[in-house]
Short mmCIF file of C-alpha atoms in Angstrom, two decimals:
data_model
loop_
_atom_site.label_atom_id
_atom_site.label_comp_id
_atom_site.label_asym_id
_atom_site.label_seq_id
_atom_site.Cartn_x
_atom_site.Cartn_y
_atom_site.Cartn_z
CA GLN B 1 0.04 -0.07 -0.22
CA VAL B 2 1.21 3.01 -0.71
CA GLN B 3 1.21 5.49 1.61
CA LEU B 4 2.42 9.63 1.33
CA VAL B 5 2.17 10.95 5.22
CA GLU B 6 2.97 15.10 5.16
CA SER B 7 3.67 16.56 8.51
CA GLY B 8 5.38 20.22 9.57
CA GLY B 9 3.04 22.31 8.62
CA SER B 10 2.01 24.00 11.17
CA LEU B 11 0.19 28.49 11.81
CA VAL B 12 3.00 30.65 11.32
CA GLN B 13 3.60 34.74 11.20
CA ALA B 14 4.74 36.17 7.96
CA GLY B 15 8.86 36.23 7.47
CA GLY B 16 8.93 32.89 9.32
CA SER B 17 10.32 29.50 8.60
CA LEU B 18 9.21 26.09 7.81
CA ARG B 19 10.34 22.94 6.77
CA LEU B 20 7.27 20.42 5.46
CA SER B 21 8.20 16.99 5.08
CA CYS B 22 6.60 13.94 3.62
CA ALA B 23 7.77 9.85 4.41
CA ALA B 24 6.49 7.89 0.87
CA SER B 25 6.24 3.90 2.20
CA GLY B 26 5.34 1.17 -0.26
CA ILE B 27 7.03 2.46 -3.76
CA THR B 28 10.42 2.42 -4.91
CA PHE B 29 11.39 6.34 -3.63
CA SER B 30 14.31 7.05 -5.34
CA ILE B 31 12.63 5.92 -8.95
CA TYR B 32 10.39 9.06 -8.57
CA ASP B 33 10.20 12.97 -9.31
CA MET B 34 8.51 14.65 -6.28
CA GLU B 35 6.73 17.44 -5.79
CA TRP B 36 5.46 19.90 -4.02
CA TYR B 37 2.30 21.21 -4.93
CA ARG B 38 -0.23 23.52 -3.00
CA GLN B 39 -3.84 25.09 -2.62
CA ALA B 40 -5.56 28.18 -1.18
CA PRO B 41 -8.94 28.64 -0.71
CA ALA B 42 -11.26 29.37 -4.08
CA LYS B 43 -7.81 28.17 -6.70
CA GLN B 44 -6.99 26.25 -8.50
CA ARG B 45 -3.74 23.66 -7.43
CA GLU B 46 0.30 25.11 -7.87
CA LEU B 47 2.71 22.92 -8.52
CA VAL B 48 5.41 24.56 -5.84
CA ALA B 49 8.83 22.67 -6.69
CA ILE B 50 9.84 19.78 -7.05
CA ILE B 51 13.22 17.91 -7.43
CA ASN B 52 13.44 14.59 -10.30
CA SER B 53 14.67 10.87 -8.93
CA GLY B 54 18.35 12.28 -10.64
CA GLY B 55 18.03 16.39 -7.80
CA SER B 56 17.48 18.18 -10.25
CA THR B 57 15.61 20.84 -8.52
CA ASN B 58 12.68 24.00 -9.80
CA TYR B 59 10.70 26.15 -8.21
CA ALA B 60 7.12 28.65 -9.22
CA ASP B 61 8.90 31.87 -9.57
CA SER B 62 6.56 33.25 -6.14
CA VAL B 63 9.03 30.51 -3.79
CA THR B 64 11.74 31.37 -5.51
CA GLY B 65 14.69 32.52 -3.27
CA ARG B 66 12.56 31.66 -0.55
CA PHE B 67 12.19 27.76 -0.65
CA THR B 68 13.98 24.40 -0.97
CA ILE B 69 13.16 21.07 -2.37
CA SER B 70 16.00 18.71 -1.04
CA ARG B 71 15.28 15.00 -1.10
CA ASP B 72 16.84 11.92 0.84
CA ASN B 73 16.21 8.58 -0.77
CA ALA B 74 18.31 6.53 2.33
CA LYS B 75 14.60 7.79 4.31
CA ASN B 76 12.68 7.44 1.64
CA THR B 77 11.24 11.18 2.57
CA VAL B 78 11.50 14.84 0.69
CA SER B 79 10.82 18.48 2.30
CA LEU B 80 10.62 21.63 1.33
CA GLN B 81 12.63 24.17 3.60
CA MET B 82 9.93 28.06 3.75
CA ASN B 83 12.22 31.14 5.06
CA GLY B 84 10.59 34.31 4.43
CA LEU B 85 7.30 32.91 4.50
CA LYS B 86 4.71 36.01 3.00
CA PRO B 87 0.93 35.18 2.89
CA GLU B 88 -0.06 34.70 0.24
CA ASP B 89 1.94 30.96 0.86
CA THR B 90 -1.26 30.14 3.13
CA ALA B 91 -2.19 27.31 1.22
CA VAL B 92 -3.35 23.22 2.29
CA TYR B 93 0.82 21.62 0.78
CA TYR B 94 0.41 17.68 -0.81
CA CYS B 95 3.68 16.00 -1.52
CA HIS B 96 2.94 13.99 -4.92
CA ALA B 97 5.35 11.16 -6.02
CA HIS B 98 5.17 10.38 -9.51
CA THR B 99 7.03 8.66 -12.61
CA LEU B 100 5.59 5.88 -15.45
CA PHE B 101 4.45 3.81 -13.91
CA GLY B 102 1.52 5.09 -11.36
CA THR B 103 0.64 8.31 -9.20
CA TYR B 104 0.60 9.33 -5.64
CA TRP B 105 -0.74 12.38 -3.49
CA GLY B 106 -0.36 13.23 0.15
CA GLN B 107 -3.47 14.54 2.17
CA GLY B 108 -1.63 17.37 2.96
CA THR B 109 -0.83 19.40 5.97
CA GLN B 110 -1.86 23.36 6.03
CA VAL B 111 0.66 26.28 6.68
CA THR B 112 -1.21 29.13 7.80
CA VAL B 113 0.30 32.90 7.63
CA SER B 114 -0.45 35.77 9.92
CA SER B 115 0.25 38.90 8.95
#
């Protein structure tokens, strides 16, 4: 059974930092491209950051320079370090794993940034 379990969401003041983690089980983690998405109320889910199986990263323009995605294949985890948080970063953050063999979502973790 495949599971992606996010953690680390919280309420934080603007300018603060949070670190989200996603623990994967039931997949060969190292071959999966891993992504963080977010969805704010009444908005579409958007891609925030991606780290592919080779370790290359890419970011949405809105978070470039503030967020850092990383992975630990030995621990089957992907993390998102978020610095300089802004109220517009408030959303539910989702972990997503995909390859040609399948695609999986976590249940999400709430990040709320107060002004």
